[in-house]
Amino acid sequence: IAEGELDYLVGFEPVETARARNLLNAKSVVIMNCEKVLPFVLAQNAVNKGSQDSSEYPDLLLLQESIEEITPHFYAFNATQLAEASGSKKSINMVMLGALMSTSDFKPHLDFFWTTLAKMMPPSMREKNVGPFLQGHQKMAQLLLGVA
């Protein structure tokens, strides 16, 4: 993807999301999980210092502002928390996918997408994934309405 040509950015971690800023343009839509994941180097430094201090992690507000300078279509929420509330932190991908499917380009195809995806999953996986998918969809719908 060329610089300034990205339509959608789904970021599972704030620093990683901000690292893709050069790909964004004024029309880009950014959906970011605001749960911090301490990069290995910073975590190792904390271990060596004998603490769990993550004060070296960049300020979330500054990361957000750096993205909003490029596009006003920025949405952040704690997808990790929604995944955990749905039963497993591992389902964060479904939370973020549900959020993406709430955006205007994808929303008209939501039912078709979920039906198709569900057909490809074993029943046990379908049951584990529908909740997180809907949680992400609902959260993003609230953010788009300015409710949350």
Coordinates of C-alpha atoms in Angstrom, one line a residue:
I1 CA 0.0 0.0 0.0
A2 CA 1.4 3.3 -1.0
E3 CA 1.8 6.2 1.4
G4 CA -1.5 8.1 1.9
E5 CA -3.5 5.4 0.1
L6 CA -5.0 3.4 3.0
D7 CA -8.8 3.3 3.3
Y8 CA -9.1 1.4 6.6
L9 CA -6.7 0.7 9.4
V10 CA -7.6 -1.7 12.2
G11 CA -5.0 -1.4 14.9
F12 CA -4.8 -4.0 17.6
E13 CA -2.3 -2.0 19.7
P14 CA -1.8 1.8 19.9
V15 CA 1.9 2.1 19.0
E16 CA 1.5 -0.3 16.1
T17 CA -1.5 1.7 14.9
A18 CA 0.4 5.0 15.1
R19 CA 3.3 3.4 13.1
A20 CA 1.0 3.2 10.1
R21 CA 0.3 7.0 10.0
N22 CA 2.2 7.5 6.8
L23 CA -0.3 5.3 5.0
L24 CA -3.3 7.4 6.1
N25 CA -5.1 10.2 4.3
A26 CA -8.0 12.5 5.3
K27 CA -10.6 9.9 4.3
S28 CA -9.0 7.0 6.1
V29 CA -11.0 5.3 8.8
V30 CA -8.9 4.2 11.8
I31 CA -10.2 1.7 14.4
M32 CA -7.8 1.3 17.3
N33 CA -7.8 -1.0 20.3
C34 CA -6.6 1.4 23.1
E35 CA -5.2 -1.5 25.3
K36 CA -1.5 -1.0 25.7
V37 CA 0.8 -3.9 24.9
L38 CA 4.2 -3.1 26.2
P39 CA 6.8 -3.7 23.5
F40 CA 9.4 -6.3 24.3
V41 CA 12.2 -3.8 24.6
L42 CA 10.4 -1.7 27.2
A43 CA 9.2 -4.8 29.1
Q44 CA 12.8 -6.1 29.2
N45 CA 14.0 -2.8 30.5
A46 CA 11.4 -2.9 33.3
V47 CA 12.4 -6.5 34.2
N48 CA 16.1 -5.4 34.3
K49 CA 15.1 -2.5 36.6
G50 CA 13.1 -4.8 38.8
S51 CA 9.8 -3.0 38.2
Q52 CA 6.8 -3.2 36.0
D53 CA 6.9 0.5 35.3
S54 CA 5.6 1.2 31.8
S55 CA 6.1 4.9 32.0
E56 CA 8.2 4.8 28.8
Y57 CA 5.1 3.8 26.8
P58 CA 4.0 6.7 24.6
D59 CA 1.1 8.8 25.8
L60 CA -2.2 7.5 24.3
L61 CA -3.5 11.0 23.9
L62 CA -0.5 12.0 21.9
L63 CA -0.8 8.9 19.7
Q64 CA -4.4 9.7 19.1
E65 CA -3.7 13.3 18.2
S66 CA -1.0 12.3 15.8
I67 CA -3.6 10.2 13.9
E68 CA -6.4 12.8 14.1
E69 CA -4.0 15.4 12.5
I70 CA -4.4 13.2 9.4
T71 CA -7.9 11.9 9.5
P72 CA -11.0 12.9 11.6
H73 CA -12.3 9.3 11.2
F74 CA -10.5 7.9 14.3
Y75 CA -12.3 5.5 16.7
A76 CA -10.7 4.0 19.8
F77 CA -12.0 1.7 22.4
N78 CA -10.8 -1.1 24.6
A79 CA -11.4 -4.1 22.4
T80 CA -9.4 -6.3 24.7
Q81 CA -11.8 -5.6 27.5
L82 CA -14.8 -6.5 25.3
A83 CA -13.1 -9.7 24.2
E84 CA -12.4 -10.7 27.8
A85 CA -16.1 -9.9 28.8
S86 CA -17.2 -12.2 25.9
G87 CA -15.2 -15.0 27.4
S88 CA -11.7 -14.9 25.9
K89 CA -9.0 -12.3 25.3
K90 CA -8.2 -14.4 22.2
S91 CA -11.4 -13.2 20.5
I92 CA -10.1 -9.7 20.1
N93 CA -9.8 -10.3 16.4
M94 CA -13.6 -10.9 16.2
V95 CA -14.3 -7.7 18.2
M96 CA -12.2 -5.7 15.8
L97 CA -13.7 -7.4 12.8
G98 CA -17.2 -6.6 14.1
A99 CA -16.2 -3.0 14.6
L100 CA -14.9 -2.8 11.0
M101 CA -18.1 -4.3 9.7
S102 CA -20.0 -1.4 11.3
T103 CA -18.5 1.2 9.1
S104 CA -20.4 2.6 6.1
D105 CA -18.7 0.7 3.3
F106 CA -19.2 -2.7 5.0
K107 CA -22.4 -2.2 7.0
P108 CA -24.8 -3.1 4.1
H109 CA -23.0 -6.4 3.8
L110 CA -22.9 -7.3 7.5
D111 CA -25.5 -10.1 7.4
F112 CA -24.0 -11.7 4.3
F113 CA -20.5 -11.5 5.8
W114 CA -21.4 -13.0 9.1
T115 CA -23.5 -15.8 7.5
T116 CA -20.7 -16.6 5.1
L117 CA -18.1 -16.6 7.9
A118 CA -20.3 -18.6 10.2
K119 CA -20.7 -21.3 7.5
M120 CA -16.9 -21.8 7.4
M121 CA -16.6 -22.2 11.2
P122 CA -17.2 -25.4 13.2
P123 CA -20.3 -24.9 15.4
S124 CA -18.2 -24.6 18.6
M125 CA -16.2 -21.8 17.1
R126 CA -19.3 -20.0 15.8
E127 CA -20.7 -19.9 19.3
K128 CA -17.4 -18.5 20.7
N129 CA -17.1 -15.9 18.0
V130 CA -20.6 -14.5 17.5
G131 CA -20.6 -12.6 20.9
P132 CA -17.3 -10.8 20.4
F133 CA -18.2 -10.0 16.8
L134 CA -21.5 -8.4 17.9
Q135 CA -19.8 -6.6 20.8
G136 CA -17.4 -5.0 18.4
H137 CA -20.2 -4.2 16.0
Q138 CA -22.3 -2.6 18.7
K139 CA -19.4 -0.6 20.2
M140 CA -18.4 0.8 16.8
A141 CA -22.1 1.7 16.1
Q142 CA -22.1 3.7 19.4
L143 CA -18.9 5.4 18.5
L144 CA -20.2 6.4 15.0
L145 CA -23.3 7.8 16.6
G146 CA -21.2 9.7 19.2
V147 CA -22.9 7.8 22.0
A148 CA -19.8 6.2 23.6

